[in-house]
Every structure is written in C-alpha cells, then in structure tokens.
Coordinates of C-alpha atoms in Angstrom, one line a residue:
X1 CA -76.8 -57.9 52.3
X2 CA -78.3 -60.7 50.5
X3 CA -76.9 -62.4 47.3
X4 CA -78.5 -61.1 43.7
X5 CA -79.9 -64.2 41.7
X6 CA -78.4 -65.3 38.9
X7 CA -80.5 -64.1 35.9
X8 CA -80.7 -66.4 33.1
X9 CA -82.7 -66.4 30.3
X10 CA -86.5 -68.0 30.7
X11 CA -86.9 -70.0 27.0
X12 CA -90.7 -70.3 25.7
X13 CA -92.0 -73.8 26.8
X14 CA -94.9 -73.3 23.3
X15 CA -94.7 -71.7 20.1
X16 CA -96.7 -69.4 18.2
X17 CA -98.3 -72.3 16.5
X18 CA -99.2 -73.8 19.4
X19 CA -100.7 -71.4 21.5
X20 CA -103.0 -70.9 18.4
X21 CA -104.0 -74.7 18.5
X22 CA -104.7 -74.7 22.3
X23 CA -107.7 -73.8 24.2
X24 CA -106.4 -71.3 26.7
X25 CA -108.5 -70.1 29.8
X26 CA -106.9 -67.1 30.7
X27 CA -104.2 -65.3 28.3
X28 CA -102.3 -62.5 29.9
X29 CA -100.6 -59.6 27.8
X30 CA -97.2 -58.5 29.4
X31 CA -94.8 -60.2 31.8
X32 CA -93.9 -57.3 34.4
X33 CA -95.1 -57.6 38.0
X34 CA -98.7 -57.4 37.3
X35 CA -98.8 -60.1 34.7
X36 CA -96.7 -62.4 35.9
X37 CA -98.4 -62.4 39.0
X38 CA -101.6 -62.7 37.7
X39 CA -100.6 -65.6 35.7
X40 CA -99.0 -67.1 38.4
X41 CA -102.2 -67.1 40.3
X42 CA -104.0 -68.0 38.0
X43 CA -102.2 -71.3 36.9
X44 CA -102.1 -72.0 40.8
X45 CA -105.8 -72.2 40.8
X46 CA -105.2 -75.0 38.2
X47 CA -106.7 -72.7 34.9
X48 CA -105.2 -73.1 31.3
X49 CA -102.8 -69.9 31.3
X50 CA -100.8 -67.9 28.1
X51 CA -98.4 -65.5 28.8
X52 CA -97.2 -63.2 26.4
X53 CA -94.6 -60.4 26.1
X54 CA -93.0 -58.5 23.3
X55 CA -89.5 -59.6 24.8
X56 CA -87.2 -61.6 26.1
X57 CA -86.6 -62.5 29.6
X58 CA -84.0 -61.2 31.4
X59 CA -84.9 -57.7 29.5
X60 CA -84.1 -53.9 30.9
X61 CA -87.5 -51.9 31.9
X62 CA -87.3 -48.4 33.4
X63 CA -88.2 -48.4 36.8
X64 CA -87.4 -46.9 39.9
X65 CA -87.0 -50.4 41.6
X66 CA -88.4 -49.8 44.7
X67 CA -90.6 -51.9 46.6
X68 CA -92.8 -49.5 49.0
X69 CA -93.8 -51.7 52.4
X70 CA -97.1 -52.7 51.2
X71 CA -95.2 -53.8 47.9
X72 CA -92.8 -56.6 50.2
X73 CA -95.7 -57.5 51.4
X74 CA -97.4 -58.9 47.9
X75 CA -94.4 -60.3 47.1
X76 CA -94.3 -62.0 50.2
X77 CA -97.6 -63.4 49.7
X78 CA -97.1 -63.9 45.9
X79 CA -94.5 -66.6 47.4
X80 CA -96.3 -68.1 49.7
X81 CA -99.0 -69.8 46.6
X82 CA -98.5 -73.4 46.5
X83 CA -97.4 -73.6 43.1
X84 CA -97.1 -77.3 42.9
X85 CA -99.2 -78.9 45.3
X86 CA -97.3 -78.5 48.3
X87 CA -94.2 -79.7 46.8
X88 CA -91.0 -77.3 47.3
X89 CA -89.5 -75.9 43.7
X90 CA -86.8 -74.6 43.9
X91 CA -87.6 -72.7 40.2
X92 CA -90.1 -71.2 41.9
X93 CA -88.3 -68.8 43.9
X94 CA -88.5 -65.5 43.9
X95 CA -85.5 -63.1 44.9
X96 CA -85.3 -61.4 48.0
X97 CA -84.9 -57.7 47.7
X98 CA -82.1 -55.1 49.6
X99 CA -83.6 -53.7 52.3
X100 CA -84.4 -50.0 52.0
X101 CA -83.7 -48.5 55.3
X102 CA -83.5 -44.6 54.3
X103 CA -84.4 -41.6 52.3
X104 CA -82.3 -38.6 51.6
X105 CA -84.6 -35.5 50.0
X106 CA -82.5 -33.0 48.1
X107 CA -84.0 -30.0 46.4
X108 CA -81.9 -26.3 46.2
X109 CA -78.9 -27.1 47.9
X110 CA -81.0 -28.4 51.3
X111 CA -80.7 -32.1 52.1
X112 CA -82.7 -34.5 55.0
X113 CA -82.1 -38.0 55.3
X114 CA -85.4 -39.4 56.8
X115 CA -85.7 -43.3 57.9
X116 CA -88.0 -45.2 55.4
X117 CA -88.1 -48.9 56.8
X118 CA -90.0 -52.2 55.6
X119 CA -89.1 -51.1 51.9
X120 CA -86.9 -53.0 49.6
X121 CA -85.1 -52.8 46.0
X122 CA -85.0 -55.2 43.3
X123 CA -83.7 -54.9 39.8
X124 CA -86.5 -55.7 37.3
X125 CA -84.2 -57.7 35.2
X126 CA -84.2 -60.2 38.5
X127 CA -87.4 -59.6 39.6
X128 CA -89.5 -60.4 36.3
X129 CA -87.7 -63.1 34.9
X130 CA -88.1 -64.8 38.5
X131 CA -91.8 -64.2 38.3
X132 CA -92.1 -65.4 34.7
X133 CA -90.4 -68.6 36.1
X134 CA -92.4 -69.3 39.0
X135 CA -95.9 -68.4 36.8
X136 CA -94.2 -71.4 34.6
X137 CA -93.7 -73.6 37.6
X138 CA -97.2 -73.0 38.6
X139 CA -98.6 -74.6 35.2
X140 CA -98.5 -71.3 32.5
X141 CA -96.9 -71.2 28.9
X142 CA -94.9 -68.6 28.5
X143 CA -94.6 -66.9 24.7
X144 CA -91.7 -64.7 25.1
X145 CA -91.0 -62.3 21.6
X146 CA -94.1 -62.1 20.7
X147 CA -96.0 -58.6 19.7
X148 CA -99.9 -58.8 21.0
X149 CA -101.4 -56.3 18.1
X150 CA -105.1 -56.5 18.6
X151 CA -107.8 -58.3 21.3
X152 CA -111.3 -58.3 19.7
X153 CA -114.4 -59.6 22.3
X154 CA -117.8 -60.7 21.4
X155 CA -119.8 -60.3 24.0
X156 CA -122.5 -62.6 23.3
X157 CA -119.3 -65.6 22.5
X158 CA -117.8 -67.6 24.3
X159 CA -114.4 -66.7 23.6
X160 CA -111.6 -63.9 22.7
X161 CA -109.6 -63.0 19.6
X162 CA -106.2 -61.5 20.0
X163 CA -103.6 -61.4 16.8
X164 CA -100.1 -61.7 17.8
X165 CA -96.9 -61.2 15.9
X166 CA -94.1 -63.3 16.9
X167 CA -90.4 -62.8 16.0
X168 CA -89.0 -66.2 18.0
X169 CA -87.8 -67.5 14.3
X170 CA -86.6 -65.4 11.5
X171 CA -89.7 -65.3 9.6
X172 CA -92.8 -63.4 11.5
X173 CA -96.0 -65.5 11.4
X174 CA -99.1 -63.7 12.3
X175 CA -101.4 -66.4 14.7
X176 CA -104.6 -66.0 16.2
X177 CA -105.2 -67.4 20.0
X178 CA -108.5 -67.5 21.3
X179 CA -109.3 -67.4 25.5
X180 CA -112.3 -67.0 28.0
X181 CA -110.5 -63.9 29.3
X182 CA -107.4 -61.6 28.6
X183 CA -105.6 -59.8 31.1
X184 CA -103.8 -56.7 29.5
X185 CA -100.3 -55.7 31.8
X186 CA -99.3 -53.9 28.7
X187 CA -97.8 -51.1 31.3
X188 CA -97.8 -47.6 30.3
X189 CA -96.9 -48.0 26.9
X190 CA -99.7 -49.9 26.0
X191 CA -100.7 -50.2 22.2
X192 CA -102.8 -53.3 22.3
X193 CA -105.9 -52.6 20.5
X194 CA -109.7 -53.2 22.0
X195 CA -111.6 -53.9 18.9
X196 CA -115.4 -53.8 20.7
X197 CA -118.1 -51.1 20.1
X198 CA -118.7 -51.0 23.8
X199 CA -114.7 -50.6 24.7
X200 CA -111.8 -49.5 23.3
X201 CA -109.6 -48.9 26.1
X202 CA -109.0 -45.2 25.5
X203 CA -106.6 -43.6 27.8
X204 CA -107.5 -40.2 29.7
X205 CA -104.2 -38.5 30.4
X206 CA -104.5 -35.7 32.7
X207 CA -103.2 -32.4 31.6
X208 CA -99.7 -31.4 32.6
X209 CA -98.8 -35.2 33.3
X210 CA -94.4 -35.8 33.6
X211 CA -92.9 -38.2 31.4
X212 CA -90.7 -40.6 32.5
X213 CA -87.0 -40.9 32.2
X214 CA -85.1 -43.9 33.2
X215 CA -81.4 -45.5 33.2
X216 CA -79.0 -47.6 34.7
X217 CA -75.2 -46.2 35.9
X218 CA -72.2 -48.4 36.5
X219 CA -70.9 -48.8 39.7
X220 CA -67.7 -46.3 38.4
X221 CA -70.7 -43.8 38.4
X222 CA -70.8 -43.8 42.0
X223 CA -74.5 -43.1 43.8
X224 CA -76.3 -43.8 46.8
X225 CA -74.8 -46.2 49.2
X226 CA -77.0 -50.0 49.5
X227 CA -80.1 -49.6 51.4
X228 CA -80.5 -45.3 50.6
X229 CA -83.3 -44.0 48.4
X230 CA -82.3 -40.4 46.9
X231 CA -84.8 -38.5 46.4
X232 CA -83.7 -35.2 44.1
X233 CA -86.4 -32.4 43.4
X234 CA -86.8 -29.2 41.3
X235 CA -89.0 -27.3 40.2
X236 CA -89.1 -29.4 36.6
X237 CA -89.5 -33.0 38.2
X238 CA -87.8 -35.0 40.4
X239 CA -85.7 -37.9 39.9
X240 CA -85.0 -41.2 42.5
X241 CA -81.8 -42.8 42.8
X242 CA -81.1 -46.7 44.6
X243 CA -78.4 -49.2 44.5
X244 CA -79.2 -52.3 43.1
X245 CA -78.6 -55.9 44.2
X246 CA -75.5 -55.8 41.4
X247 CA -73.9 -52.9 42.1
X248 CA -75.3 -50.6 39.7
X249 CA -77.4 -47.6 40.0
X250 CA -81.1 -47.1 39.0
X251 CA -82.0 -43.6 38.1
X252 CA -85.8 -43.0 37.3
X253 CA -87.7 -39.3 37.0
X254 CA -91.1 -37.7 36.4
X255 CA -90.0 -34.7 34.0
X256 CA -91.8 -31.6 32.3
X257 CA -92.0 -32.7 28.9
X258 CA -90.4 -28.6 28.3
X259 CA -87.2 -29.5 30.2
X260 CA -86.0 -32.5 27.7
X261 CA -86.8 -30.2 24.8
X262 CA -85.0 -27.6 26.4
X263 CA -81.9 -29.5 27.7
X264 CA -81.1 -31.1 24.3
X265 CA -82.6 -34.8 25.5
X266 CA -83.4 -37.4 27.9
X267 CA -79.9 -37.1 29.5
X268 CA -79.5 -33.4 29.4
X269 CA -83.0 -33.4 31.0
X270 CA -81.2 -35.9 34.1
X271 CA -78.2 -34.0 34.3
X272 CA -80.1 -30.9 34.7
X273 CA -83.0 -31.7 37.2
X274 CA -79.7 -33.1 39.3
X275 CA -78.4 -29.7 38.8
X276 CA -81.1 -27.8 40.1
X277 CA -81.9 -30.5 43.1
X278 CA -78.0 -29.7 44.6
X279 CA -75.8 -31.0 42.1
X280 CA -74.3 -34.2 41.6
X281 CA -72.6 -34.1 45.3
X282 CA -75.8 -34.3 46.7
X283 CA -77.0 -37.4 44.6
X284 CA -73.7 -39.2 45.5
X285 CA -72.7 -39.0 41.9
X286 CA -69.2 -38.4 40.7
X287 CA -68.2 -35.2 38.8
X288 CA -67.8 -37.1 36.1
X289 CA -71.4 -38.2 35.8
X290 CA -72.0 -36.5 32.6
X291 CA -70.1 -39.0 30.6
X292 CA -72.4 -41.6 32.2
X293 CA -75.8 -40.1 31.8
X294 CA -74.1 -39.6 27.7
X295 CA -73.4 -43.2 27.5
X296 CA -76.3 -44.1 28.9
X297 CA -79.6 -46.0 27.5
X298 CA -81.6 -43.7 28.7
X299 CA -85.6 -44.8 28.3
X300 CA -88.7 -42.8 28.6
X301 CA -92.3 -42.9 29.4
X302 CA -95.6 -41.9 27.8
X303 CA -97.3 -39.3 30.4
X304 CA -97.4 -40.7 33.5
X305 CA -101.2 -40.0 35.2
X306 CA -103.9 -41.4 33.5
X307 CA -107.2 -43.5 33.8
X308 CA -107.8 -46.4 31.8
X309 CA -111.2 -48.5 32.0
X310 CA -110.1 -52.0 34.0
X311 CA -113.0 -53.9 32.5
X312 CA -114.7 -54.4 28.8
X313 CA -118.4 -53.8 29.3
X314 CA -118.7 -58.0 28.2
X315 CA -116.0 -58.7 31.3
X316 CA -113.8 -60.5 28.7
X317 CA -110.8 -57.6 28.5
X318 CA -109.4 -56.7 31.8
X319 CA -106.4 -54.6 32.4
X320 CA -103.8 -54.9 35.6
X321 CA -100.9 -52.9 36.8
X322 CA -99.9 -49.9 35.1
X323 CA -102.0 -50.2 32.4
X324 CA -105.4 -50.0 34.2
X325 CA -104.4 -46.4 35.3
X326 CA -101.7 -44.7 37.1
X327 CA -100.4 -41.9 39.0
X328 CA -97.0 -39.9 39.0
X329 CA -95.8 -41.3 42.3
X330 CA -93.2 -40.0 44.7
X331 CA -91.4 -42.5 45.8
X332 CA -91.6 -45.6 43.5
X333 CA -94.9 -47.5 44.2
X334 CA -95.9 -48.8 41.0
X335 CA -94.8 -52.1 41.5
X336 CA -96.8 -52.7 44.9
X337 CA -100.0 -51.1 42.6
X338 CA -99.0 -54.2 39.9
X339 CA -99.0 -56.6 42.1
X340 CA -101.9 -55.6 44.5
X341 CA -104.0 -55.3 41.3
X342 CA -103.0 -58.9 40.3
X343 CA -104.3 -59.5 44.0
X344 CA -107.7 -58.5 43.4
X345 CA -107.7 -59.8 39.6
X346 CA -107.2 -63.4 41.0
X347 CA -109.5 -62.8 44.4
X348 CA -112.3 -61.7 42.3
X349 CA -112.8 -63.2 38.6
X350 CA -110.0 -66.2 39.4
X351 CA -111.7 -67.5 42.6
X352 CA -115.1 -67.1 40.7
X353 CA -114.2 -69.0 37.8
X354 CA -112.1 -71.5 39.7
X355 CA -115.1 -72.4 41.9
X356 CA -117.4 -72.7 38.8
X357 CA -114.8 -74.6 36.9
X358 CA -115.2 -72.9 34.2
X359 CA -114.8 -69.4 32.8
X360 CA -118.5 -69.6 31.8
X361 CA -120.9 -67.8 29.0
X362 CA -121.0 -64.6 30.8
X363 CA -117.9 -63.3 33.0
X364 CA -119.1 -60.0 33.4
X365 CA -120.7 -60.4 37.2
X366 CA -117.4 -61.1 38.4
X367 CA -115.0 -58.7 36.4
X368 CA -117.3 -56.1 38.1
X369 CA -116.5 -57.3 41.0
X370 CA -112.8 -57.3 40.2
X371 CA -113.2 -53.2 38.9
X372 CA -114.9 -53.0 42.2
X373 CA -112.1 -54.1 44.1
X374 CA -109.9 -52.3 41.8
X375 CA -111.4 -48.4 42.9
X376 CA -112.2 -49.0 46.2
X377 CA -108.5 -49.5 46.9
X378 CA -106.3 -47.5 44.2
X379 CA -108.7 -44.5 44.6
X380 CA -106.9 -44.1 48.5
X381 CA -103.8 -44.8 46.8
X382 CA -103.7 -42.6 43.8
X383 CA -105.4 -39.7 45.3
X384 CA -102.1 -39.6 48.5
X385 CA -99.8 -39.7 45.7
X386 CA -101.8 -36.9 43.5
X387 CA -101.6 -34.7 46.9
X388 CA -97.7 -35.4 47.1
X389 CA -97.1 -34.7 43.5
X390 CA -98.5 -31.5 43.4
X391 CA -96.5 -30.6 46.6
X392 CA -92.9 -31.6 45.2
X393 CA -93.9 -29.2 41.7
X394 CA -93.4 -26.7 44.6
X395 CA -89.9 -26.4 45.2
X396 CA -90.7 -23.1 47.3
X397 CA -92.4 -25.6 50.1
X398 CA -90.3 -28.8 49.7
X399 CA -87.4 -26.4 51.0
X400 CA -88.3 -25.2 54.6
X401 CA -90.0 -28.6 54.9
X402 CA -87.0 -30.2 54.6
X403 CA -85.1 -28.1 56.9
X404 CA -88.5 -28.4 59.1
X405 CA -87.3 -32.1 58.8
X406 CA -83.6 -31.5 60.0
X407 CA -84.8 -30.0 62.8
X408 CA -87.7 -32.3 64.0
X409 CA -86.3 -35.8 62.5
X410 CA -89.0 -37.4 64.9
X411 CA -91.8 -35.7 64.0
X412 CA -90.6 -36.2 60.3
X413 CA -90.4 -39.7 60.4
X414 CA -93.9 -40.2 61.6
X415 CA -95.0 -38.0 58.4
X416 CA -93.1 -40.2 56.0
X417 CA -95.2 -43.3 55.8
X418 CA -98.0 -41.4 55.2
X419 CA -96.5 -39.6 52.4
X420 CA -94.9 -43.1 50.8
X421 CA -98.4 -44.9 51.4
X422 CA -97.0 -47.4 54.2
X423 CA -99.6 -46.7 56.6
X424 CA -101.8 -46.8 53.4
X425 CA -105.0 -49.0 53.5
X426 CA -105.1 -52.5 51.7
X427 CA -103.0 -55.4 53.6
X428 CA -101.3 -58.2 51.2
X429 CA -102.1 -61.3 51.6
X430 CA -102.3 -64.8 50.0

C-alpha cells in the first residue's frame, strides 16, 4: 500500500486586487479535478492562467473517491505534462492512489464480490490540493476564498467580465477580472451566473434524478477492507463504500429525494438504504454505525442527471467536469469524466490558442470544436451509465443477477468492465 501525502494547505500566490489589475488569458472557476486540470494544462502551454474557488485548499467535497480505469489513466497523463520545462518539481506531484482490486454488490440480503482491477481511490482532500499545486507549479495564480458571482460575455469584445467576492481578509471586496476565456468547473452545485442574451447556462435536470448524499466515517466505524469497493443497492438508491489512503471511510449515494424526507434526514436516509441493501454486516460496518452516520457531516447534492450547454454561443464561457452535464453513475466515474473533459478542453481551444499565440477576437471556431469533442465522447459514456442506473432502481433484477454472479464469477467478471465503463471508448493520453 502506498503512503497518503501529506496535505497542507495551498496559500493564494495573488490577491483579489491583483487578479483585477492583471490581464489574464484563461480564468478557471472551481479547483476540483476538472479545473485544476484544465488550468494545469493550460499554464503548461505557457497562457496567463486564474484559478478560482470559493474555498480553501485542503477542503472536504463529497465524492465517492474512486478512480474508474480510464480515470488512472488521465491522471497518469495529467502527470506526465512538463510543467517546468523539463525540469523535475517535486511540488508538482501528484498522489498515487490505492489500488482498487474488487467489488462486493449487496442488495436484499444477496452479496457477490466481483474483481474490478486498474481502478484506484484517492481522497479529494489529497487529490485536489495536489492538483491545485502542480497547476501553480506549471505557471497559474491561484485565488483560493473567493465566491465567482457572475461571468458576463460580449461577443463582439475582446474580453470577459466575471465579479467575484472574496473573503481572504475580514472585509469582502467585490473585484472585477476580465479574460479571453472562462472555464466554469463550478460542479454540480453550480450558481455562477451567465449574463448573455444568447446563454445563460440553464440546467435541464431530468425528471426523477437521485440526490446525492455523502460523508466520511472514522476508522472506529469499521467498513470495507483497503482495495474493496461496496456497492449496497435498494430499491431507493444505492450507496458506495471505499477505504481511503488515511484510514477512513468514504460513503457516497444517489437517493430518492422521498427517502430523506421520509427517514428524518440525510443520515436516516444512509442508515436506511444500508438497511434495505443487507444491513450494516454486509457493508462491513459496525453495529454501532448509527452513532457515526449521527455525528456525521453528512453533505448532499443537487439532482444528479442533467445537461448543461458546454459552450456560450460567442465561445467565451465553457464549462468542464460536472458542470457541463452529468449522469447518476454506478460506480464512481465522475472524476475520470472531469478530467477527460479537461483533456479535450486543452486538445481543442488550448492547442488552438497556443499555436495562434493568442486567444484572438473570435474563439468560437475552436470552442466548437472543444463541445464537439465533448459529445462525441460523453454521449458513449453517459448513455452506459443511464442503462445501469435504471437497472439498479430494480432491485427485483439486481438480485438473481447477483446470485447469477456467484455462480458464474467468470462470466461475471467479463460483464463488469462493461458496466463500470473500463472497456469504454476514449484512451487518456498527454
């Protein structure tokens, strides 16, 4: 098992003031995979970079903390950019997740652990900040505690708008930062306002979409063992379990919006989907995991499936990572769709404009070619994992095909990649 990094906090290298005063390139809403990767790459290709988030770095983010295969792979590559000129940093490196070697399925009191190799599991606290230092390394300022509010684009200019609140000192102060482009990573809770006749960035949630419940359990909880997904399911959501690097245990879910109202909460809601899925035997928790899950930050999600437009009709606004769309996935993908989209962000509009040397009057050409991109791969990708959600909402079929599983493991772990997308199209690559 490897060693977790040490996580230490990432301090702004430019204030509020500043970022105002500069002429940036590129600025880049949200510091999570997808924007941190994209500013990474970005700054690599040697343009003026911002990033921005609304917190601090190390900061908690629910997440189920698994990297699918195709995700190790990005991050593999996202490693491999020469970040200063060939010259080895050791700032710049990024933390090498726990190998994922299995899953265990539990739904009714019928269990099946299946081999799911190539994965891995990271802690976001490690993860970002490590990525938010190595985008540094590579040439961007980071703005940490600072609140994006609005992004307003003139097509016809040169330039974007965005207003930012920034709570660094103990008095707010309202700036204005202008760029050639801005890449929202705003995630799923995005509130970042598109002021533009043309686009607003309105979300289309699909009907019936899960919310998302998240926490983090102490070791004392007990869980999974290192290297073991759990995978519990009912017929109100589902809910993934994994060790992390430090010991403790991420729990993340996609629940019916009915069953928190119903079981009091977000951790009621936990505590019963774990219920219904075989109890907390067959999760590896303790008896005692109540107490936990009650003193327990317990975070939630907007709903989970939506679309999102990835481009503004001038090419000026672009969106990466969760939000440019997303889909209630089985088994954890989300951060191998943040930073695949971050991929195809800098392949696209950052070769273009890096080869120009400029970002030029009129981006658009090459932001549709970045949206272009963007479908032709997540449309494979979110349609799978549309398929597999609406099988799991029947518990009636997960059932006899997990004891289908138990009885044919071989046959069932040629299924599995294809359900957790590792035979999925869309290599990673630098």
């Amino acid at each position: 098992m490897s060693r977790p990094m040490p996580v230490t906090p990432v301090e702004a290298t430019i204030s509020a003031a500043e970022a105002a005063n500069n002429d940036w390139e590129v600025i880049v809403i949200g510091a999570g995979p997808a924007g941190s990767a994209a500013a990474l790459r970005l700054a690599a290709r040697g343009l003026r970079v911002l990033l921005i988030d609304a917190a601090a770095m190390p900061r908690p983010k629910l997440c189920g903390c698994c990297l699918s295969v195709a995700a190790v792979k990005e991050l593999a590559a996202l490693e491999q950019i020469d970040t200063r000129g060939g010259v080895p940093d050791e700032r710049a490196r990024l933390p090498q997740p726990l190998p994922l070697e299995r899953v265990r399925l539990a739904t009714a009191a019928v269990t099946a652990a299946l081999p799911l190799p190539g994965g891995g599991v990271i802690s976001r606290e490690a993860l970002d900040t490590a990525a938010v230092r190595a985008a540094i390394v590579a040439g961007a300022a980071w703005l940490p505690e600072t609140r994006v509010t609005a992004v307003t684009e003139n097509p016809a200019a040169a330039r974007v708008t965005l207003t930012a609140r920034t709570t660094i000192s103990r008095h707010a102060e309202q700036v204005v930062a202008s760029a050639g482009l801005v890449v929202v990573a705003a995630g799923l809770a995005d509130t970042v306002r598109i002021g533009t006749g043309q686009y607003r960035g309105e979300k289309r949630i699909t009907p019936g979409s899960r919310l998302g419940l998240g926490a983090t359990l102490p070791p004392a909880a007990g869980g999974p063992p290192p290297g073991e997904l759990v995978m519990a399911v009912s017929r109100h959501g589902y809910c993934g379990l994994v060790r992390l690097e430090d010991g403790r245990v991420d729990i993340a879910a996609a629940v019916d919006r009915s069953l928190v109202t119903r079981a009091g909460g977000p951790a009621g809601a936990l505590a019963k989907l774990l219920t219904d899925a075989g109890g907390y035997q067959a999760a590896g928790l303790f008896a005692d995991a109540d107490e936990w899950f009650a003193a327990a930050v317990i975070r939630g999600t907007p709903p989970l499936t939506r679309r999102q437009p990835v481009a503004s009709a001038g090419g000026r606004v672009l969106r990466v990572g969760d939000a440019a769309g997303y889909v209630e996935p089985f088994t954890g993908e989300g951060m191998g769709w943040a930073l695949a989209s971050a991929r195809f962000l800098d392949e696209t509009v950052g070769r273009t404009v890096s080869a120009a040397g400029r970002i030029g009057d009129s981006p658009r050409e090459a932001a549709v070619s970045y949206a272009q991109a963007h479908r032709r791969h997540f449309a494979v990708n979110h349609a799978r994992c549309r398929r597999v959600a609406l099988v799991v909402r029947q518990p009636w079929l997960v059932g006899p095909a997990l004891r289908l599983a138990r009885l044919a493991p071989a046959v069932a772990a040629r299924v599995v990649p294809l359900v957790v997308g590792a035979a999925a199209r869309g290599k990673a690559h630098g």
